[in-house]
CSV table of C-alpha atoms in Angstrom, one decimal:
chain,number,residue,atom,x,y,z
A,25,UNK,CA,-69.1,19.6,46.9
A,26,UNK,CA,-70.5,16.6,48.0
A,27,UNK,CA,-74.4,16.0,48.4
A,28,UNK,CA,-74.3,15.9,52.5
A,29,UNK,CA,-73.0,19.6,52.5
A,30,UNK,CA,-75.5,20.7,49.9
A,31,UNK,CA,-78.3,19.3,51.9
A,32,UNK,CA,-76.6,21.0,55.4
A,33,UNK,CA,-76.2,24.0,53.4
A,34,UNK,CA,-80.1,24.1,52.1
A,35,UNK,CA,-81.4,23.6,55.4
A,36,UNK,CA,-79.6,26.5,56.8
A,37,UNK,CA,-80.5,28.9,54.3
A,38,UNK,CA,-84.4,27.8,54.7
A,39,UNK,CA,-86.1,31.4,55.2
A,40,UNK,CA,-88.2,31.6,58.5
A,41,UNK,CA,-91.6,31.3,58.2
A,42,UNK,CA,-93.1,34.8,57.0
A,43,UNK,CA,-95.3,35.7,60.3
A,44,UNK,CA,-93.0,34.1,62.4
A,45,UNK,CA,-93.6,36.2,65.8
A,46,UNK,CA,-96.5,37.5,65.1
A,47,UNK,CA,-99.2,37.0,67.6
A,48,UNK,CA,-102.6,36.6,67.0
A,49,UNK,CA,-105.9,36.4,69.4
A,50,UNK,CA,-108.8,33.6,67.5
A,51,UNK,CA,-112.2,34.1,69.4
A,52,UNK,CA,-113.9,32.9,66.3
A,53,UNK,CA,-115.9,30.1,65.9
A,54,UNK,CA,-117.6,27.5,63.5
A,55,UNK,CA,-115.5,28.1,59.6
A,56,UNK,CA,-114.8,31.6,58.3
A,57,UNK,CA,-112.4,32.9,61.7
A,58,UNK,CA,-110.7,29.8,62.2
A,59,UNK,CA,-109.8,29.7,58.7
A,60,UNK,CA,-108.7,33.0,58.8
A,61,UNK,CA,-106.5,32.4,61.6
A,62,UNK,CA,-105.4,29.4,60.5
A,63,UNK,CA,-103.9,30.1,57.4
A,64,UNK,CA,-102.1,32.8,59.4
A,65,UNK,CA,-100.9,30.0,61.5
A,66,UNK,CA,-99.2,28.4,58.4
A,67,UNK,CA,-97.4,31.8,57.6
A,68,UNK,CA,-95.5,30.9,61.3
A,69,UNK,CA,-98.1,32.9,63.6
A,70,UNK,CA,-98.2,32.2,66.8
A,71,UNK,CA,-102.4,32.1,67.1
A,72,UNK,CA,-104.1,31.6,70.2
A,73,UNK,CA,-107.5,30.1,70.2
A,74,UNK,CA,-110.1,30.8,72.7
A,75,UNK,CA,-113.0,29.3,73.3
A,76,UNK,CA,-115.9,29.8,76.5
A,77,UNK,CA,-116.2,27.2,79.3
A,78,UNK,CA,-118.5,24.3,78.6
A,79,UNK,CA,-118.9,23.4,74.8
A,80,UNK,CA,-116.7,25.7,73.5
A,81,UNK,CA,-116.6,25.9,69.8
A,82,UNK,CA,-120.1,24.1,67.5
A,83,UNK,CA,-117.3,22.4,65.8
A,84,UNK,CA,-116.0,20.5,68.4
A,85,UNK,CA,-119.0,18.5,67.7
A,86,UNK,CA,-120.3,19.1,64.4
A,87,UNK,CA,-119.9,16.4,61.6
A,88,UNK,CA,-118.3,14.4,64.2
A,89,UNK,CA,-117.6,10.9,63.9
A,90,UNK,CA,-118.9,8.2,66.1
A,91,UNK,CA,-115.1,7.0,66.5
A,92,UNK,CA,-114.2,10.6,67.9
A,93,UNK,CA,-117.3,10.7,70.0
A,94,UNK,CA,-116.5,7.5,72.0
A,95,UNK,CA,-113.0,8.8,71.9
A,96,UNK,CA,-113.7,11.9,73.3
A,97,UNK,CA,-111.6,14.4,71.4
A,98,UNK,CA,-112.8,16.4,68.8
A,99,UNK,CA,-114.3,16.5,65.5
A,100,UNK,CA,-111.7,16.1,62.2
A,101,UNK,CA,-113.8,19.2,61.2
A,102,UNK,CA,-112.0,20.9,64.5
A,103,UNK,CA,-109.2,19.9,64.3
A,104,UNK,CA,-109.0,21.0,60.7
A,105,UNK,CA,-109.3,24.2,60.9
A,106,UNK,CA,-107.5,24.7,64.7
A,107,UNK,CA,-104.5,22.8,63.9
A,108,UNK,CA,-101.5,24.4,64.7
A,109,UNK,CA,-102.9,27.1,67.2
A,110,UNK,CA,-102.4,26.6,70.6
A,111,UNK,CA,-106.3,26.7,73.1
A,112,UNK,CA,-107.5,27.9,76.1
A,113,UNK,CA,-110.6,28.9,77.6
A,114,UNK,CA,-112.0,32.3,78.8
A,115,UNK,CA,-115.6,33.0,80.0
A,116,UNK,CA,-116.2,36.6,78.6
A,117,UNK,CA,-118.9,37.0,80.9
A,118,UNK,CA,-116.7,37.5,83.8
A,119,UNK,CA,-114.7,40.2,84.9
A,120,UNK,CA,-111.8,37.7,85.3
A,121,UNK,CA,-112.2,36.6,81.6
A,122,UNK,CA,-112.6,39.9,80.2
A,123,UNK,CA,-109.5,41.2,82.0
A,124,UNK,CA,-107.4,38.5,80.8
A,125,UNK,CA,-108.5,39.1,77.2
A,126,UNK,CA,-107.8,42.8,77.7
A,127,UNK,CA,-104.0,41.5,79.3
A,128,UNK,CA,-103.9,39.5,76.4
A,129,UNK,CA,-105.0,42.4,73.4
A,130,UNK,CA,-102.4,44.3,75.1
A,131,UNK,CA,-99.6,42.4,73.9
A,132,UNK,CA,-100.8,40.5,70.8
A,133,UNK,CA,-101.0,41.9,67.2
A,134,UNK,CA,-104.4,40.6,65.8
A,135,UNK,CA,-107.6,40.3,67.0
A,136,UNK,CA,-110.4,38.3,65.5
A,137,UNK,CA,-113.7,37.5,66.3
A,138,UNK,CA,-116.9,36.9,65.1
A,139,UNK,CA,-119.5,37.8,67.2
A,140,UNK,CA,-122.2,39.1,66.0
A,141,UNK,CA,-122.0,43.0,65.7
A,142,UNK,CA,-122.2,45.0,69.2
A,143,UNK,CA,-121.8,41.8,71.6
A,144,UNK,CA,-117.6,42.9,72.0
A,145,UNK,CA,-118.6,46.0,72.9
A,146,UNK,CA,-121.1,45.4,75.4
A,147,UNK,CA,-118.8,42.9,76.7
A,148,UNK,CA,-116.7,46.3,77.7
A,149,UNK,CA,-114.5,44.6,74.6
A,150,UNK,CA,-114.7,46.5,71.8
A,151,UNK,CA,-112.1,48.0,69.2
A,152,UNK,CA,-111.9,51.1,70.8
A,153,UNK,CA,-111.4,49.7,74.5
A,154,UNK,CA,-108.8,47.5,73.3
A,155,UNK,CA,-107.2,50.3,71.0
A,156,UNK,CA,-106.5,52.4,74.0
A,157,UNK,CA,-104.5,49.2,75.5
A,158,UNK,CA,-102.7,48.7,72.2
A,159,UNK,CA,-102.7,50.8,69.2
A,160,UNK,CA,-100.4,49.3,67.2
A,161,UNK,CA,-103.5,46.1,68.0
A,162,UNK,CA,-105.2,44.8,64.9
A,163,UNK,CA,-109.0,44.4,65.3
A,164,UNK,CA,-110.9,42.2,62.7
A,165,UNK,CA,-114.8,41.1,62.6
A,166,UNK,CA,-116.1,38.8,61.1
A,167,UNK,CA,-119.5,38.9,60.0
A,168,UNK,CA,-122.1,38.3,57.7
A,169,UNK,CA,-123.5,41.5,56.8
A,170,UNK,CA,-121.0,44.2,58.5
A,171,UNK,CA,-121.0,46.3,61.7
A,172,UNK,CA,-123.0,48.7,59.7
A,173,UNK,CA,-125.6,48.8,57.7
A,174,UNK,CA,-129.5,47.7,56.9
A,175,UNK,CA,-128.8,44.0,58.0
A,176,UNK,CA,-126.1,44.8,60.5
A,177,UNK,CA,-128.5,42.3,62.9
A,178,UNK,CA,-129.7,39.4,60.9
A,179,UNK,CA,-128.2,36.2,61.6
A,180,UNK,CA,-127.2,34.1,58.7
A,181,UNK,CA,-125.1,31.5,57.1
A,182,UNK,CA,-122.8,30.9,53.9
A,183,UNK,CA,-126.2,30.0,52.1
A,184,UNK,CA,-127.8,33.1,52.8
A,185,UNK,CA,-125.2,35.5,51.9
A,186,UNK,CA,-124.4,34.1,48.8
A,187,UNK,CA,-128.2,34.3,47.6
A,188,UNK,CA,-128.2,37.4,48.9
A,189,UNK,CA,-125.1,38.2,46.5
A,190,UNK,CA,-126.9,37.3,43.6
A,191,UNK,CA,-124.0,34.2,43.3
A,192,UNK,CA,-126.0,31.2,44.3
A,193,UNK,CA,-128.5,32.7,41.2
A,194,UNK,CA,-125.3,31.7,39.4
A,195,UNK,CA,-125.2,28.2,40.8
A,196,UNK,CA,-128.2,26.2,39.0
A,197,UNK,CA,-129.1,24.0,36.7
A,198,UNK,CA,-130.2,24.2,33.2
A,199,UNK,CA,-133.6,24.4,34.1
A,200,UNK,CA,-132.8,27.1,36.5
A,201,UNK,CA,-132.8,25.4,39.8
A,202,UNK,CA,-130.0,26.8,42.1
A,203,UNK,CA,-127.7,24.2,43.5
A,204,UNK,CA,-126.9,23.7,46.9
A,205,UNK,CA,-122.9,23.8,47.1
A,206,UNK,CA,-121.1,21.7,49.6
A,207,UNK,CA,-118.7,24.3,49.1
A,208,UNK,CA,-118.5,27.2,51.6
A,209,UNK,CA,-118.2,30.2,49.2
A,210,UNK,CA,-119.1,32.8,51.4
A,211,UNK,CA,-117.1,31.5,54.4
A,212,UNK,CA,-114.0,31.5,52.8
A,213,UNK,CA,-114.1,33.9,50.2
A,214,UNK,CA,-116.3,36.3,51.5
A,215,UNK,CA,-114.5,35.7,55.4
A,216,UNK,CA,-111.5,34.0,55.8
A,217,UNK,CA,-109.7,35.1,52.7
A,218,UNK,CA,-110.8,38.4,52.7
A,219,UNK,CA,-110.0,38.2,56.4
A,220,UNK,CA,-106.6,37.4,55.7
A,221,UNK,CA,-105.8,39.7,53.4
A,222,UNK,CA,-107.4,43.1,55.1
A,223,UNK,CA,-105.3,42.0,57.7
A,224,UNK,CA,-102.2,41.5,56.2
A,225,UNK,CA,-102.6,44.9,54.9
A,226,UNK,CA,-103.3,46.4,58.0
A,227,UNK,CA,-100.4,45.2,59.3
A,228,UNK,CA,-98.2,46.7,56.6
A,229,UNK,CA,-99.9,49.6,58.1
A,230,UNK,CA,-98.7,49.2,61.1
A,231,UNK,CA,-95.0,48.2,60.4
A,232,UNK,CA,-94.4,51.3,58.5
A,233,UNK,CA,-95.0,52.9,61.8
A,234,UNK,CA,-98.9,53.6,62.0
A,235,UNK,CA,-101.5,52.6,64.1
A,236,UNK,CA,-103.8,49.7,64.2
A,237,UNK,CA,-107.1,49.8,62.6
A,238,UNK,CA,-110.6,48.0,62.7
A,239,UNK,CA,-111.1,45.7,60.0
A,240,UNK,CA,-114.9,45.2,59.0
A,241,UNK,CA,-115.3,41.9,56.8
A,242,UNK,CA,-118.9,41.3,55.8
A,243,UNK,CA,-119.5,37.9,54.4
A,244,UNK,CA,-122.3,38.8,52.3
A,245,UNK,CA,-120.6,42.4,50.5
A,246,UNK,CA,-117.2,40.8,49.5
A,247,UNK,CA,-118.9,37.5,48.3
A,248,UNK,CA,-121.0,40.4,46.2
A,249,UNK,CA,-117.7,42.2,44.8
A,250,UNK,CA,-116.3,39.0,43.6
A,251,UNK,CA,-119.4,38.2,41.6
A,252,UNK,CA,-117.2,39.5,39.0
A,253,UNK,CA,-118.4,37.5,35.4
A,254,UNK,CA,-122.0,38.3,36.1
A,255,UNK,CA,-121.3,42.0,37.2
A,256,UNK,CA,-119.8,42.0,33.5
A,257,UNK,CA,-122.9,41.0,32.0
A,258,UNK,CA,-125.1,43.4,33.9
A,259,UNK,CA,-122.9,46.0,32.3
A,260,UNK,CA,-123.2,44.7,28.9
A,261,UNK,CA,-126.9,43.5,28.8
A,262,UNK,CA,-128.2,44.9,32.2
A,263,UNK,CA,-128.7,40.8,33.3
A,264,UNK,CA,-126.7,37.8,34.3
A,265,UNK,CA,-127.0,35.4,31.7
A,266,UNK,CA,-129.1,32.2,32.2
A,267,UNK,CA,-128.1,28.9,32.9
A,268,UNK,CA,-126.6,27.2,29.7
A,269,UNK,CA,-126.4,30.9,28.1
A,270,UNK,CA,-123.6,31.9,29.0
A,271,UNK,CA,-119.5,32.2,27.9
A,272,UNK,CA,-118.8,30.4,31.5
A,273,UNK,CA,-121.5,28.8,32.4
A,274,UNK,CA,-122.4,26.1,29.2
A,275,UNK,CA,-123.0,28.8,26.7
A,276,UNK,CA,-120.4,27.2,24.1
A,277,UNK,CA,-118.9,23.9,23.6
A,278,UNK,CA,-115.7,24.2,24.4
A,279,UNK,CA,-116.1,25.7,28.0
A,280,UNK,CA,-118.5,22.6,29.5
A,281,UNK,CA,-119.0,19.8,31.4
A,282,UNK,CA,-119.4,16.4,29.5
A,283,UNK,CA,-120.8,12.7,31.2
A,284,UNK,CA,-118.6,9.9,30.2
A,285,UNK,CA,-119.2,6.1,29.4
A,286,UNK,CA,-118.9,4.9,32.8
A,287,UNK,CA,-121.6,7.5,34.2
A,288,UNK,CA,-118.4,10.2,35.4
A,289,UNK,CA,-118.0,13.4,34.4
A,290,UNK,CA,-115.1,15.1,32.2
A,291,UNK,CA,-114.2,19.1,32.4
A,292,UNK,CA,-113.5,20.6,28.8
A,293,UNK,CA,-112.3,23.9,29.7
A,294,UNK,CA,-110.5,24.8,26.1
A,295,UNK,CA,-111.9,28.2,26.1
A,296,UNK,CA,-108.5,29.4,24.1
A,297,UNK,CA,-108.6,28.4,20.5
A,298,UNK,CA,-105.3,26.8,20.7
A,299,UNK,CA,-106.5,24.3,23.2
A,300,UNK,CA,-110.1,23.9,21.0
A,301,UNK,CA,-107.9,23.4,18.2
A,302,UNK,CA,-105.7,20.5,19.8
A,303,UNK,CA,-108.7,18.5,21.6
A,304,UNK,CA,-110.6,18.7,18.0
A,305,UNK,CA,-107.5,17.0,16.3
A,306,UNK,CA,-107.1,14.3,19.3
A,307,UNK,CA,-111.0,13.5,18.7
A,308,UNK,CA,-110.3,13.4,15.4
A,309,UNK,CA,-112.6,16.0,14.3
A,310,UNK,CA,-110.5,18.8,12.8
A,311,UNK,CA,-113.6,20.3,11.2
A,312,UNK,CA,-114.7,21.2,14.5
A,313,UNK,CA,-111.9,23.6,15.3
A,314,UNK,CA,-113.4,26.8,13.2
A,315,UNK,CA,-116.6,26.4,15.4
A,316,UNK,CA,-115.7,28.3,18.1
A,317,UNK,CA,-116.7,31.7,20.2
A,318,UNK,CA,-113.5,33.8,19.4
A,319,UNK,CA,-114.3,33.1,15.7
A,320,UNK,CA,-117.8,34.2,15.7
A,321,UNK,CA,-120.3,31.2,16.9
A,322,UNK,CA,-122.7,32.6,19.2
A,323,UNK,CA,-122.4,32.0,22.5
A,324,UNK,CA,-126.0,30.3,24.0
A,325,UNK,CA,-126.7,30.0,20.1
A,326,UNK,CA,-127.8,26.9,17.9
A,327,UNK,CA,-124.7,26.0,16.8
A,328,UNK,CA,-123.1,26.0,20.0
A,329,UNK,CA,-125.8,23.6,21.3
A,330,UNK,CA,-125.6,21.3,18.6
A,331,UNK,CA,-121.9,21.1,18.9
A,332,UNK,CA,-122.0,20.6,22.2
A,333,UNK,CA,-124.7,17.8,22.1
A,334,UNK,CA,-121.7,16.2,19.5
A,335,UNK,CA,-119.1,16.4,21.6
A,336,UNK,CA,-121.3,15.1,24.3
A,337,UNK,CA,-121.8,11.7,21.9
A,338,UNK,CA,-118.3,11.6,21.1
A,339,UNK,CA,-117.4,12.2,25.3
A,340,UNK,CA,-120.0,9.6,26.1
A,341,UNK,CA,-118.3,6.5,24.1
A,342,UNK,CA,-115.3,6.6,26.8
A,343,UNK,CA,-114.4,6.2,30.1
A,344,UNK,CA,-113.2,8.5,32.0
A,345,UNK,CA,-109.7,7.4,32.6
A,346,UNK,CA,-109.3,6.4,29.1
A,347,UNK,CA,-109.7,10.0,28.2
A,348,UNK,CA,-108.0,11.3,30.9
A,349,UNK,CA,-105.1,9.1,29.7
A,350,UNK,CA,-105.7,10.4,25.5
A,351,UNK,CA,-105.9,14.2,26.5
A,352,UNK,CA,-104.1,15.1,29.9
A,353,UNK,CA,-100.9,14.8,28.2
A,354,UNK,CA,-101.8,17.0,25.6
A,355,UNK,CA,-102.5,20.0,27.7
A,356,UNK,CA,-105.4,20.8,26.4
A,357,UNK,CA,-107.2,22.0,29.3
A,358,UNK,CA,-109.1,19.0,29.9
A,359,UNK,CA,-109.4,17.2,33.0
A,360,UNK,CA,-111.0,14.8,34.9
A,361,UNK,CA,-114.4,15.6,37.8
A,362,UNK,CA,-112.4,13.9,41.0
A,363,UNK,CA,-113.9,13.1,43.8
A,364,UNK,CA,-113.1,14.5,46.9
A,365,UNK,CA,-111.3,10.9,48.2
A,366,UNK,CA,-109.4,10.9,44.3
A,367,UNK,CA,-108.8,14.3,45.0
A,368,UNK,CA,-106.8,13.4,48.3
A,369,UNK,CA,-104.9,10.7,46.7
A,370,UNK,CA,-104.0,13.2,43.7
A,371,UNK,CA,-100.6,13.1,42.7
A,372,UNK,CA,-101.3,16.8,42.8
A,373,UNK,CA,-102.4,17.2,46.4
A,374,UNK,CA,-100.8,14.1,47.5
A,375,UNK,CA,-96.8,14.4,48.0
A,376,UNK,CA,-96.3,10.3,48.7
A,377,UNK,CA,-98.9,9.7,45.5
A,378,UNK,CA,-97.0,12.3,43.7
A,379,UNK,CA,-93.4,10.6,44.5
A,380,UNK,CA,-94.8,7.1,43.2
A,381,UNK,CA,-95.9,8.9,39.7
A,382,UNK,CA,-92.5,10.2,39.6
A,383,UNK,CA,-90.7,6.3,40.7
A,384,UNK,CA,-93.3,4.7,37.8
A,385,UNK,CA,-92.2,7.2,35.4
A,386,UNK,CA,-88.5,6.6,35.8
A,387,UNK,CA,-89.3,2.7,35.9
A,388,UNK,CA,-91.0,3.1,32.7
A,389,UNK,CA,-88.4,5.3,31.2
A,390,UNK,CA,-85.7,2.6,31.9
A,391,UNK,CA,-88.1,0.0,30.7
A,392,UNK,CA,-88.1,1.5,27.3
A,393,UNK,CA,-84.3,2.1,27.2
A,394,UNK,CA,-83.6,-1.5,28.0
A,395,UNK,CA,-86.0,-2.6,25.4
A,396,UNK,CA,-84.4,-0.4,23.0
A,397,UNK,CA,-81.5,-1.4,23.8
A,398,UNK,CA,-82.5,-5.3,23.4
A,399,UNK,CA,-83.9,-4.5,20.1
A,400,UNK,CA,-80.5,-3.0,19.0
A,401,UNK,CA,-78.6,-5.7,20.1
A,402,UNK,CA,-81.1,-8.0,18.2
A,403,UNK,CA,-80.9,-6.4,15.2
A,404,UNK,CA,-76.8,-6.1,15.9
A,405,UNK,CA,-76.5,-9.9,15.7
A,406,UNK,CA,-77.3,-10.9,12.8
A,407,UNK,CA,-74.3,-8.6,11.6
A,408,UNK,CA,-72.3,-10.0,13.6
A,409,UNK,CA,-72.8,-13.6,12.6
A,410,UNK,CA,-72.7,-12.8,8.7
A,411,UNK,CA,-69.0,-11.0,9.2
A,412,UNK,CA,-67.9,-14.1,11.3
A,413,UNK,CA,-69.0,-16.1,8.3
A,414,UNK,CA,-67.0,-14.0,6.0
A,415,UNK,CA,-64.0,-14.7,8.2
């Protein structure tokens, strides 16, 4: 079979996209909706976004470049998280908006917004106007406390719903001082993931012939079920542990975070004892492997802090790429702190970056091979030359 019918062949058995047809109403706004919707987007939905008249959507604007500002289009953070969905804009404050939308509900499959509780229905929007329409119809809302419930009107952010969880507690330094993560956990966790997957389900629901269903996702309550390692400690010692005292959190030596020579920062995640045991022989310090938490040291205890402050040393006497280079091929469950720009140019995140690993690897390979094979002939020569001197 030659290789220009395998590749026609592959191409034509490539699966459609798993959502393909399904259509889905975004009237969500700033990170958790749009998320939502747009991973649903890369499954093959067909989303619609809709924004109001005027400004439309905070992130049109927000963290926007001066380049894109005397452009005039949107912000990258916009078109991150809309790409692939098509726009248009509908003032829900009209009767000629709302009626639309309602046109609109009436034939799509999802619905998501994320208003702040109440506001869809006093827009004459609600789950159960729109139910009546279509009841095969898919409602989800966003928010960050619920359509329910003590805090069911208090505004907030991803900030305040994961203190509120108890996670950002979770997020501090040794002395105790929370962090301030410039990573959404709330939003996307607590909202678009959870959004996703609520509404995956519901459609299941709904193909097996039922009917549609509201979807409540409150930022702040799944952020708090997912707060899982801490949840375990409050059952086993009625507190979270403190920072530095815990199994996950820099309690013991092998599960930490290490500064290198060159002022970076390298992740020792060996919790395993095989992987503690292969770092300790690359370091070359095989007395080390018997000091660990599955064989009895204590987690938060003195010897795990005087380990760790050795390993530190030991970490500290290196660059980071020359250790990245000593243990990433060991698969020992080490690895590097990227930055977000490395990150991007990752040979794990990167496909081009990831193609030119695989071209120097195969240079390299051959490189070796023809110097093996030079050193053969080499030491075939000689050989050679004695018989003919036989001769």
């Amino acid at each position: 079979m030659s290789s220009a019918t395998t590749s026609s062949e592959s191409s034509s058995n490539v699966a459609p996209p798993a959502l393909q047809g399904l259509r889905v109403l975004d009237l969500t706004r700033l990170l958790p909706g749009p998320v939502a919707a747009l991973r649903l987007a890369e499954l093959g939905a067909d989303v619609l976004k809709i924004e109001a008249p005027g400004a439309g959507d905070p992130t049109r604007t927000m963290m926007q470049s001066s380049s894109d500002r005397v452009a005039g289009r949107p912000g990258a953070f916009y078109r991150l998280v809309n790409r692939g969905k098509r726009e248009t804009r509908l003032d829900l404050k009209s009767d000629a908006g709302r009626n639309v939308l309602r046109a609109l509900a009436a034939e799509s499959d999802v619905l998501i917004e994320s208003f702040r509780p109440g506001v869809m229905e006093r827009l004459g929007l609600g789950y159960e106007t729109l139910r009546a329409l279509n009841p095969r119809l898919v409602y989800c809302a966003i928010s960050g406390y619920g359509a329910s419930g003590p805090f069911v009107d208090h505004a907030g952010h991803d900030l305040n719903y994961i203190g509120y969880a108890g996670v950002l507690d979770q997020l501090a330094s040794r002395d105790g001082t929370p962090i301030l993560p410039n990573f959404q956990i709330a939003d996307l966790l607590g909202g678009a993931l959870s959004a996703v997957t609520q509404i995956l389900a519901a459609l299941w629901h709904v193909s097996r012939g039922g009917e549609g269903r509201f979807v409540d996702i409150s930022m702040a309550h799944v952020t708090h079920a997912h707060n899982v390692v801490a949840q375990v400690s409050l059952a086993n010692e009625g507190a979270a542990p403190a920072a530095g005292a815990g199994l996950l959190n820099g309690g013991v030596p092998c599960y930490n975070l290490y500064r290198t020579l060159d002022d970076r920062w390298l992740a020792v995640g060996a919790l395993e004892l095989k992987f503690w045991e292969t770092l300790c022989m690359a370091l070359d310090r095989p007395e080390w492997a018997t000091r660990h938490w599955s064989l009895g040291q204590a987690i938060g205890g003195p010897d795990a802090a005087a380990l760790t402050q050795e390993l530190a040393g030991v970490i500290g006497k290196r660059a980071l790429k020359d250790w990245v280079l000593l243990l990433e091929p060991l698969d020992c469950c080490v690895s590097p702190v990227l930055t977000a720009a490395e990150a991007a140019q990752h040979p794990l995140f990167n496909p081009q970056a990831y193609a030119a690993a695989l071209a120097a690897a195969a240079e390299a390979e051959r490189a070796i091979e023809a110097k093996k094979k030079k050193k053969e002939q080499a030491e075939l020569q000689p050989r050679v030359e004695l018989r003919r001197g036989f001769n």
